[in-house]
Coordinates of C-alpha atoms and ligand atoms in Angstrom, one line a residue:
M402 CA -49.5 181.1 53.5
A403 CA -45.8 180.7 54.4
Q404 CA -44.8 182.0 57.8
H405 CA -41.8 183.8 58.9
L406 CA -39.4 182.0 61.1
A407 CA -36.4 183.7 62.5
E408 CA -34.0 180.8 63.3
P409 CA -31.7 179.9 60.4
N410 CA -31.1 176.2 59.6
A411 CA -34.7 175.3 60.6
T412 CA -36.1 172.4 58.6
T413 CA -38.5 173.4 55.9
I414 CA -41.7 175.1 57.2
L415 CA -43.3 175.5 53.8
S416 CA -47.0 175.0 54.2
D417 CA -48.5 172.5 51.8
D418 CA -51.3 175.0 51.0
A419 CA -51.7 174.8 47.2
S420 CA -53.0 178.4 47.1
W421 CA -50.0 180.0 48.8
W422 CA -49.5 182.2 45.8
R423 CA -53.0 183.9 45.8
Q424 CA -51.9 186.6 48.3
A425 CA -48.2 186.1 48.4
V426 CA -45.6 188.9 48.5
V427 CA -43.1 188.0 45.8
Y428 CA -39.7 189.8 45.9
Q429 CA -37.9 190.1 42.6
I430 CA -34.2 189.6 42.6
Y431 CA -32.2 190.8 39.7
P432 CA -29.3 188.4 40.5
R433 CA -26.4 190.4 38.9
S434 CA -27.2 193.4 41.1
F435 CA -28.4 192.0 44.4
A436 CA -25.2 190.8 46.3
D437 CA -21.8 189.8 45.1
G438 CA -20.4 186.8 47.0
N439 CA -17.0 186.5 45.3
G440 CA -16.0 190.2 44.7
D441 CA -15.9 190.2 40.9
G442 CA -18.5 193.0 40.7
I443 CA -21.3 190.8 39.5
G444 CA -24.0 189.6 41.8
D445 CA -24.3 185.9 42.3
L446 CA -26.0 183.0 44.1
K447 CA -23.5 183.0 46.9
G448 CA -24.4 186.6 47.4
I449 CA -28.1 185.9 47.6
L450 CA -27.4 183.0 49.9
S451 CA -25.5 185.3 52.3
R452 CA -28.6 187.6 52.4
V453 CA -31.3 185.0 53.0
D454 CA -31.8 186.2 56.5
Y455 CA -32.4 189.7 55.1
L456 CA -35.2 188.3 53.0
A457 CA -36.7 186.4 55.9
D458 CA -36.5 189.5 58.1
L459 CA -38.2 191.5 55.4
G460 CA -41.0 188.9 55.5
V461 CA -41.5 188.0 51.9
D462 CA -43.4 184.9 50.9
A463 CA -41.4 184.1 47.8
V464 CA -38.5 185.4 45.7
W465 CA -38.5 185.5 41.9
L466 CA -35.1 185.3 40.4
S467 CA -34.6 187.1 37.1
P468 CA -32.5 184.9 34.7
F469 CA -29.3 183.5 36.1
Y470 CA -28.7 181.2 33.2
P471 CA -25.6 181.2 31.0
S472 CA -25.9 184.3 28.9
A473 CA -23.7 186.8 27.0
L474 CA -25.8 189.6 28.6
A475 CA -27.0 191.1 25.4
D476 CA -30.3 191.8 27.3
G477 CA -29.5 191.5 31.0
G478 CA -29.7 187.7 30.9
Y479 CA -33.0 187.5 29.0
D480 CA -30.8 186.1 26.2
V481 CA -30.5 182.6 27.5
A482 CA -27.8 180.3 26.0
D483 CA -28.7 177.3 28.1
Y484 CA -32.0 177.0 30.0
R485 CA -30.9 174.2 32.3
D486 CA -27.7 175.6 33.8
V487 CA -26.4 178.5 35.9
D488 CA -24.1 181.1 34.4
P489 CA -20.6 180.3 35.8
R490 CA -20.3 184.0 36.8
I491 CA -23.4 183.6 38.9
G492 CA -22.8 180.2 40.4
T493 CA -23.4 176.5 40.0
L494 CA -26.3 174.2 40.0
A495 CA -25.2 172.9 43.4
E496 CA -25.3 176.5 44.7
F497 CA -28.7 176.9 43.2
D498 CA -29.9 173.8 45.2
E499 CA -28.3 175.2 48.3
L500 CA -30.1 178.5 47.8
V501 CA -33.5 176.8 47.3
E502 CA -33.0 174.8 50.4
A503 CA -32.0 177.8 52.5
L504 CA -35.0 179.8 51.3
H505 CA -37.4 177.0 51.9
A506 CA -36.0 176.5 55.4
R507 CA -37.2 180.1 56.1
G508 CA -40.6 179.5 54.5
I509 CA -39.7 181.4 51.3
R510 CA -40.8 180.0 48.0
V511 CA -38.7 180.2 44.8
V512 CA -39.9 181.4 41.4
V513 CA -37.7 181.3 38.4
D514 CA -37.9 183.2 35.1
I515 CA -38.6 181.3 31.9
V516 CA -37.8 183.0 28.6
P517 CA -39.6 181.1 25.8
N518 CA -40.1 183.6 23.1
H519 CA -36.4 183.7 22.1
T520 CA -33.1 182.1 22.9
S521 CA -29.7 183.7 22.9
N522 CA -27.9 183.6 19.5
L523 CA -25.3 181.6 21.4
H524 CA -27.7 178.9 22.3
E525 CA -26.5 175.6 20.8
W526 CA -29.7 175.4 18.7
F527 CA -29.1 178.7 17.1
R528 CA -25.5 178.1 16.3
R529 CA -26.5 174.8 14.7
A530 CA -29.3 176.6 12.8
V531 CA -26.8 179.1 11.3
A532 CA -24.3 176.3 10.4
A533 CA -26.8 173.9 8.9
G534 CA -28.0 176.3 6.3
R535 CA -31.3 177.1 4.5
G536 CA -34.0 174.5 4.5
S537 CA -32.5 172.5 7.3
A538 CA -34.4 171.1 10.3
E539 CA -32.2 173.1 12.5
R540 CA -33.5 176.3 11.0
E541 CA -37.0 175.2 11.6
R542 CA -36.6 175.8 15.3
Y543 CA -36.4 179.5 14.6
I544 CA -38.0 181.8 12.1
F545 CA -35.8 182.1 9.0
R546 CA -37.0 183.6 5.8
D547 CA -35.5 184.8 2.5
G548 CA -35.2 188.5 2.1
S549 CA -37.1 190.8 -0.2
G550 CA -35.7 193.0 -2.9
A551 CA -34.2 191.7 -6.2
N552 CA -31.6 189.6 -4.5
G553 CA -33.1 189.1 -1.1
E554 CA -30.9 191.9 0.2
L555 CA -33.7 193.6 2.1
P556 CA -35.4 192.2 5.2
P557 CA -38.5 190.1 4.6
T558 CA -40.7 192.8 6.1
D559 CA -40.3 196.3 7.6
W560 CA -41.2 195.1 11.1
L561 CA -39.4 196.8 14.0
S562 CA -38.0 195.1 17.1
V563 CA -39.2 196.2 20.5
F564 CA -35.7 197.6 21.2
G565 CA -35.7 199.6 18.0
G566 CA -34.3 198.9 14.5
S567 CA -35.4 196.1 12.1
A568 CA -36.8 192.9 13.6
W569 CA -34.8 190.9 11.0
E570 CA -31.1 190.1 10.9
R571 CA -29.2 188.6 8.0
V572 CA -26.9 185.6 8.3
D573 CA -23.9 184.8 6.0
D574 CA -25.8 182.7 3.5
G575 CA -28.3 185.5 2.9
Q576 CA -31.3 184.3 4.9
W577 CA -32.8 186.5 7.6
Y578 CA -34.1 185.5 11.0
L579 CA -36.8 187.2 13.1
H580 CA -35.9 188.8 16.5
N581 CA -38.6 190.7 18.2
F582 CA -36.1 191.9 20.7
A583 CA -32.3 192.3 20.4
V584 CA -30.4 190.9 17.4
E585 CA -28.9 188.4 19.9
Q586 CA -32.4 187.1 20.7
P587 CA -33.7 185.0 17.8
D588 CA -37.4 184.2 18.1
L589 CA -38.2 180.5 18.5
N590 CA -40.7 178.7 16.2
W591 CA -43.5 177.6 18.5
S592 CA -45.2 175.6 15.7
N593 CA -42.2 173.2 16.0
P594 CA -43.1 170.3 18.4
E595 CA -39.4 169.9 19.3
V596 CA -39.4 173.5 20.7
R597 CA -42.5 172.6 22.8
A598 CA -41.0 169.4 24.1
D599 CA -37.8 171.1 25.1
F600 CA -39.5 173.7 27.2
V601 CA -41.5 171.0 29.0
K602 CA -38.1 169.4 29.8
T603 CA -36.9 172.8 31.2
L604 CA -39.9 173.3 33.4
R605 CA -39.5 169.8 34.8
F606 CA -35.8 170.3 35.3
W607 CA -36.4 173.3 37.7
A608 CA -39.6 171.9 39.2
D609 CA -37.7 168.7 40.1
R610 CA -35.1 170.9 41.8
G611 CA -37.8 172.3 44.1
V612 CA -38.7 175.5 42.3
D613 CA -42.2 176.5 43.3
G614 CA -43.3 178.7 40.4
F615 CA -42.4 180.3 37.1
R616 CA -42.5 183.8 35.7
I617 CA -43.1 183.6 32.0
D618 CA -41.3 186.2 30.0
V619 CA -43.3 187.9 27.1
A620 CA -45.9 185.2 27.5
H621 CA -48.1 186.8 24.9
M622 CA -45.8 186.5 21.9
L623 CA -44.8 182.8 21.5
T624 CA -47.1 181.6 18.8
K625 CA -47.2 183.4 15.4
D626 CA -49.0 183.1 12.1
L627 CA -46.4 183.6 9.5
T628 CA -48.5 182.6 6.5
E629 CA -47.2 184.3 3.3
P630 CA -47.5 187.0 2.2
L631 CA -46.4 188.6 5.5
P632 CA -48.2 191.9 6.3
S633 CA -46.3 195.1 6.4
R634 CA -45.8 197.0 9.6
A635 CA -48.6 199.4 8.7
E636 CA -50.9 196.5 8.0
L637 CA -50.0 194.8 11.2
E638 CA -51.0 197.9 13.2
L639 CA -54.5 197.8 11.7
I640 CA -55.1 194.2 12.7
P641 CA -57.2 193.9 15.8
R642 CA -55.6 192.2 18.8
D643 CA -58.5 189.9 19.3
G644 CA -56.6 186.6 19.4
K645 CA -55.9 186.3 15.7
H646 CA -53.2 189.0 15.3
P647 CA -50.3 187.3 13.5
L648 CA -47.7 188.2 16.2
I649 CA -49.3 189.3 19.5
D650 CA -51.6 187.6 22.0
R651 CA -52.9 184.8 19.8
D652 CA -55.5 182.5 21.2
D653 CA -53.4 179.5 20.2
V654 CA -50.7 180.4 22.7
H655 CA -52.9 178.9 25.3
E656 CA -52.5 175.4 23.8
V657 CA -48.9 175.8 24.9
Y658 CA -49.9 176.8 28.4
A659 CA -52.5 174.0 28.7
E660 CA -49.7 171.6 28.2
W661 CA -47.6 173.4 30.8
R662 CA -50.5 173.4 33.2
A663 CA -50.6 169.6 33.0
V664 CA -46.9 169.6 33.9
F665 CA -47.4 172.1 36.8
N666 CA -50.3 170.1 38.2
S667 CA -48.3 166.9 38.2
Y668 CA -46.4 168.3 41.2
D669 CA -47.6 168.5 44.7
P670 CA -48.3 171.3 45.5
P671 CA -48.9 172.3 41.9
R672 CA -46.2 174.6 40.5
T673 CA -47.5 178.1 39.9
A674 CA -46.9 180.5 37.0
V675 CA -47.4 184.2 36.3
A676 CA -47.6 185.6 32.8
E677 CA -45.8 188.7 31.7
A678 CA -48.3 189.6 29.1
W679 CA -48.7 193.2 27.9
V680 CA -52.2 192.7 26.5
D681 CA -55.5 194.5 26.5
S682 CA -57.0 194.2 30.0
A683 CA -60.0 192.3 28.7
R684 CA -57.6 189.5 27.6
V685 CA -55.6 189.2 30.8
P686 CA -58.0 186.6 32.3
L687 CA -57.1 184.2 29.5
Y688 CA -53.6 184.0 30.9
A689 CA -54.8 184.0 34.5
R690 CA -57.3 181.2 34.2
P691 CA -56.4 178.1 36.2
E692 CA -56.3 176.1 32.9
S693 CA -53.6 178.4 31.5
L694 CA -50.8 180.0 33.5
G695 CA -52.9 180.7 36.6
Q696 CA -51.9 184.3 37.2
S697 CA -50.9 187.3 35.1
F698 CA -49.1 190.6 35.9
N699 CA -51.3 193.6 36.0
F700 CA -49.1 196.6 35.1
D701 CA -51.9 199.2 35.5
L702 CA -50.6 200.7 38.7
L703 CA -47.1 200.9 37.4
L704 CA -48.3 203.0 34.5
A705 CA -50.6 205.2 36.5
D706 CA -50.0 208.6 38.1
F707 CA -50.2 209.0 41.9
D708 CA -53.8 209.8 41.6
A709 CA -56.9 208.7 43.6
A710 CA -59.3 208.3 40.7
Q711 CA -56.8 206.3 38.6
F712 CA -55.9 204.1 41.5
R713 CA -59.6 203.4 42.4
D714 CA -60.5 202.6 38.8
I715 CA -57.5 200.3 38.4
V716 CA -58.3 198.4 41.6
T717 CA -62.0 197.9 40.7
S718 CA -61.4 196.8 37.2
N719 CA -58.6 194.4 38.1
L720 CA -60.6 192.8 40.9
D721 CA -63.4 192.2 38.4
L722 CA -60.9 190.7 35.9
A723 CA -59.5 188.4 38.6
A724 CA -63.0 187.3 39.5
L725 CA -63.6 186.5 35.8
S726 CA -60.5 184.2 35.6
G727 CA -60.8 182.7 39.1
S728 CA -57.3 183.9 39.8
S729 CA -56.2 186.5 42.3
S730 CA -55.0 189.9 41.1
T731 CA -51.4 191.0 41.1
W732 CA -50.0 194.4 41.9
V733 CA -46.7 195.9 40.7
L734 CA -45.2 199.3 41.1
S735 CA -41.6 198.6 40.1
N736 CA -39.6 196.0 38.3
H737 CA -36.3 195.7 36.3
D738 CA -37.9 197.2 33.2
V739 CA -39.2 200.6 34.5
V740 CA -38.1 203.7 36.3
R741 CA -38.3 203.1 40.1
H742 CA -41.6 204.3 41.5
A743 CA -39.9 206.6 44.1
T744 CA -38.5 208.5 41.1
R745 CA -41.6 208.4 38.9
Y746 CA -43.6 209.9 41.7
G747 CA -41.1 212.7 42.3
L748 CA -41.3 214.0 38.8
P749 CA -44.0 216.2 37.3
K750 CA -46.6 214.5 35.3
T751 CA -45.9 214.1 31.6
R752 CA -47.6 217.0 29.8
R753 CA -49.6 216.2 26.7
D754 CA -51.7 218.3 24.3
E755 CA -55.3 217.5 23.6
S756 CA -54.5 215.0 20.9
G757 CA -52.3 213.1 23.4
K758 CA -49.0 214.2 21.9
T759 CA -46.3 214.5 24.5
L760 CA -45.2 218.1 25.1
E761 CA -42.9 217.5 28.0
K762 CA -41.6 214.1 29.2
A763 CA -41.6 213.3 32.8
G764 CA -43.1 210.7 35.2
N765 CA -43.7 207.4 33.5
D766 CA -42.1 208.6 30.2
W767 CA -38.8 209.5 31.9
L768 CA -37.5 206.2 30.7
L769 CA -37.8 207.4 27.2
G770 CA -35.3 210.1 27.9
G771 CA -35.7 213.8 28.3
G772 CA -36.6 213.8 32.0
A773 CA -34.2 216.2 33.7
E774 CA -32.9 215.2 37.1
S775 CA -33.4 218.8 38.2
Q776 CA -37.2 218.2 37.9
L777 CA -37.0 215.4 40.5
D778 CA -38.3 216.0 44.0
R779 CA -36.7 213.1 45.9
E780 CA -38.6 213.4 49.1
R781 CA -41.9 213.8 47.6
G782 CA -41.2 210.8 45.4
E783 CA -40.4 208.7 48.4
R784 CA -43.3 209.9 50.4
R785 CA -45.7 209.0 47.6
A786 CA -43.9 205.8 46.9
S787 CA -44.4 204.6 50.6
A788 CA -48.1 205.7 50.5
A789 CA -48.6 203.8 47.2
T790 CA -46.8 200.7 48.5
L791 CA -48.9 200.6 51.7
F792 CA -52.0 201.0 49.6
L793 CA -50.9 198.1 47.3
L794 CA -49.9 195.9 50.2
G795 CA -53.4 196.3 51.7
L796 CA -55.2 195.1 48.5
P797 CA -56.4 191.5 48.0
G798 CA -54.1 189.6 45.7
S799 CA -50.4 189.1 45.4
A800 CA -47.8 191.9 45.5
Y801 CA -44.6 191.9 43.5
L802 CA -41.8 194.0 45.0
Y803 CA -38.6 194.8 43.2
Q804 CA -35.3 194.7 45.0
G805 CA -34.3 198.1 46.4
E806 CA -37.8 199.5 46.6
E807 CA -37.9 198.5 50.2
L808 CA -35.1 201.0 50.7
G809 CA -37.0 203.8 48.9
L810 CA -34.2 203.7 46.3
H811 CA -34.3 206.0 43.4
E812 CA -33.5 205.5 39.7
V813 CA -29.9 206.2 38.8
A814 CA -30.0 208.7 36.0
D815 CA -26.3 209.6 35.6
I816 CA -24.7 206.6 34.0
A817 CA -22.1 207.4 31.4
D818 CA -22.8 206.2 27.9
E819 CA -19.9 203.9 27.9
Q820 CA -21.1 202.2 31.1
R821 CA -24.6 201.5 29.9
Q822 CA -25.6 197.9 29.2
D823 CA -29.2 198.0 28.1
P824 CA -29.8 197.2 24.4
T825 CA -32.6 199.7 24.3
F826 CA -30.0 202.4 24.8
F827 CA -27.9 201.2 21.9
R828 CA -30.6 200.3 19.4
S829 CA -32.3 203.6 19.9
E830 CA -28.9 205.3 19.5
G831 CA -29.2 206.9 22.9
S832 CA -32.6 208.5 22.4
E833 CA -34.0 206.1 25.1
I834 CA -31.8 205.9 28.1
G835 CA -32.9 202.4 28.9
R836 CA -33.3 200.3 32.0
D837 CA -29.9 200.3 33.6
G838 CA -30.9 203.0 36.2
C839 CA -33.1 200.5 38.1
R840 CA -30.5 197.7 37.9
V841 CA -27.6 199.3 39.7
P842 CA -26.3 197.0 42.5
L843 CA -27.9 197.5 45.9
P844 CA -26.2 199.4 48.7
W845 CA -25.9 197.2 51.8
S846 CA -23.5 199.4 53.8
A847 CA -22.9 203.1 53.8
H848 CA -19.2 202.8 53.1
G849 CA -16.8 200.7 51.1
A850 CA -16.0 200.3 47.4
S851 CA -19.4 199.0 46.4
F852 CA -21.5 199.9 49.4
G853 CA -21.2 196.4 50.7
F854 CA -22.5 194.9 47.4
G855 CA -19.3 193.0 47.1
A856 CA -15.7 193.2 48.1
D857 CA -14.8 195.3 45.1
G858 CA -16.5 197.3 42.4
A859 CA -20.0 197.0 40.9
H860 CA -20.8 196.2 37.3
L861 CA -22.9 199.4 37.0
P862 CA -21.7 202.5 38.8
Q863 CA -23.3 203.4 42.1
P864 CA -23.8 207.1 42.9
G865 CA -22.6 208.6 46.2
W866 CA -26.1 209.2 47.4
F867 CA -26.6 205.4 47.6
A868 CA -25.0 205.6 51.1
E869 CA -28.2 207.3 52.5
Y870 CA -30.2 204.3 51.4
A871 CA -27.9 201.6 52.6
V872 CA -29.6 198.6 54.3
E873 CA -27.1 199.0 57.3
R874 CA -28.5 202.5 57.9
E875 CA -32.2 201.9 57.3
E876 CA -32.2 198.7 59.4
V877 CA -31.5 200.7 62.6
D878 CA -33.8 203.6 61.7
P879 CA -37.4 203.0 62.8
A880 CA -38.5 205.8 60.4
S881 CA -36.8 204.3 57.4
T882 CA -38.6 202.9 54.3
L883 CA -37.1 199.5 55.2
S884 CA -38.6 199.5 58.7
L885 CA -42.0 200.5 57.2
Y886 CA -41.9 197.6 54.7
R887 CA -40.9 195.1 57.4
R888 CA -43.8 196.2 59.6
A889 CA -46.2 196.1 56.7
L890 CA -45.2 192.6 55.7
A891 CA -45.4 191.4 59.3
L892 CA -48.9 192.7 59.6
R893 CA -50.1 191.7 56.2
H894 CA -50.8 188.1 56.9
A895 CA -53.5 189.1 59.4
L896 CA -55.0 191.5 56.9
Q897 CA -55.1 188.9 54.2
S898 CA -57.6 186.5 55.8
G899 CA -59.9 186.8 52.9
E900 CA -59.9 188.3 49.4
Q901 CA -62.8 190.8 49.8
L902 CA -62.5 194.6 49.5
G903 CA -65.2 197.2 50.3
W904 CA -64.8 200.9 49.5
I905 CA -65.8 203.4 52.2
E906 CA -67.0 206.9 51.1
T907 CA -64.5 209.5 52.3
G908 CA -66.2 212.7 51.1
R909 CA -63.0 213.7 49.3
D910 CA -62.0 212.8 45.8
D911 CA -58.3 212.6 46.7
V912 CA -58.7 210.2 49.6
L913 CA -59.4 206.4 49.1
R914 CA -60.5 204.2 52.0
F915 CA -61.3 200.5 51.9
T916 CA -62.0 197.7 54.3
R917 CA -60.7 194.2 54.3
P918 CA -61.9 191.0 56.1
G919 CA -62.0 191.1 59.9
G920 CA -62.4 194.9 59.9
W921 CA -59.0 196.1 58.7
Q922 CA -59.0 199.4 56.9
V923 CA -56.6 201.1 54.6
V924 CA -56.7 204.9 54.0
T925 CA -54.6 206.7 51.4
N926 CA -54.5 210.5 51.1
F927 CA -53.4 211.4 47.6
G928 CA -53.9 215.1 48.2
S929 CA -52.0 217.6 50.4
E930 CA -54.6 218.4 53.2
D931 CA -54.7 216.2 56.3
Y932 CA -57.6 213.7 56.4
P933 CA -59.0 213.2 59.9
I934 CA -59.5 209.8 61.5
E935 CA -62.0 208.9 64.1
D936 CA -60.8 209.0 67.7
G937 CA -59.9 205.6 69.0
A938 CA -59.1 204.1 65.6
N939 CA -56.4 201.5 66.0
V940 CA -53.8 202.9 63.6
V941 CA -51.0 200.3 63.4
L942 CA -49.1 201.5 60.5
S943 CA -48.6 205.0 59.0
S944 CA -46.3 205.9 56.1
S945 CA -46.0 209.5 57.4
G946 CA -45.5 208.4 61.1
A947 CA -48.7 210.3 62.2
T948 CA -51.3 208.2 63.8
D949 CA -54.0 210.7 64.6
V950 CA -54.6 212.0 61.0
V951 CA -53.8 210.8 57.5
R952 CA -51.3 213.3 56.3
G953 CA -51.0 214.4 52.7
E954 CA -49.4 211.8 50.4
S955 CA -49.5 209.1 53.0
T956 CA -51.3 205.8 53.9
V957 CA -52.4 204.4 57.3
W958 CA -53.6 200.9 58.2
I959 CA -56.2 200.6 60.8
A960 CA -56.5 197.3 62.6
P961 CA -59.8 195.8 63.9
Ligands
GLC1124 C1 -39.4 191.0 29.2 C2 -38.3 191.3 30.3 C3 -37.3 192.3 29.7 C4 -36.7 191.7 28.5 C5 -37.7 191.2 27.5 C6 -37.1 190.4 26.4 O1 -40.1 192.1 28.9 O2 -38.9 191.7 31.4 O3 -36.4 192.6 30.7 O4 -35.8 192.6 27.9 O5 -38.8 190.5 28.1 O6 -36.8 189.1 26.9
CA1125 CA1 -19.8 187.6 41.8

């Protein structure tokens, strides 16, 4: 496990421990919204470089950088125009190298995002595919088909894209291409060996530059069986997702990852990877196996209510799954795709009728629109968020944190339509508000044009209440969320001496308590009534501040 070292400019102190990732705290940076080094309103590598000490003081083991590659930003950078370069608005390759060096010098590893399901429509390959015309080798890198209808004027199938609307788009000569996400994100053809070879080149390109690991975007959708006749949307829905579904979670995607694994293992220490795979839990171990990507996100906590029974079931089942794959589990409460957890937990639970139909949207469904800001109890959300975070940080496995959650930051709901950027918003014609609210640039100071994000404005509007969450304020406040995160991360390495967890009976169904190696204990009270702790217990961390009892909606850590 990497250690925290305070002095800047130290030579690298990265351990050569090949299993550093098993219990690492990985901090996700959404580069356009972290820190702006040149004052153009867009976060950049220089900005991140200027905040490396902040990351070291926070005590994270690794940072994961969301895409910083050249992109027209049709999908926040997940539309990549060139996989082996830096967007000029974000920086240069030389700055990237400098950043890796600076992070390594503080013992922080670097994970980059790989987006293999689709390229941008501005990628050189796609432009050539459109120009070269039907039947060309260039089109074989993507998924082009003739349309249906008398003159091919209708899309080949009625499939929908994840962002809404048809999954097919027509080009000038009349053919259609498949895009499971935005129109600007044509799906690649993973049966084409050229596509496979090019991604190996990309992985090597970054690994050679010192990158320690990779986060694999939509890892469950690369390979497809497009044998004619293609099924309809209704037919697709009836096909079990057991490894043979034409589009999702196919067994043959692991042939790709076996090849990647050989690449990762050719480095010392081996490069790591984590799959973003939204698949049935039972199939997660396929991605997490050491022969495949080695680790997979578990999004169960992110989808759960703040509820003891749900949390306990999720922990138990995911530790079992991790044991099956030989990997460690991962835990996530927030990322760039979902409503921040401080906000989710401050909203009433979504109400459903007996059939599961949504009656009133709130909590996790807020993203889908309809969640009124007036329903939000900010303080309660923050209280529960800190409790859930300390619970998560006490678990065996690796924790993925999303920039701003260490400030207790809330989702920004009030963004004007004309300032929104997320394709979800546009393709759903506004019925889904989209993900911009968790991507608003961070407040570093309580004053100034962009709260210290940069010299001038910010590419998404920051609300006035961001001042209360500014790093500058929280840093000097021992009761702040930031101070709590710092203390937790500093203590965590001692708590992570092994990967075992044992539940302790609490006599209450709203209180969870578990032990960790060496005698550490974590107690979370999901209810409202205080939970007493034995006299003499060595409480070293408490999300409520109280050290003699576990207050409602809080967590304490007890040291041996
Ligand atoms: C992943 C990313 C998301 C992106 C999508 C398409 O789910 O996390 O942000 O929109 O893939 O690349
Ligand atoms: Ca900038």
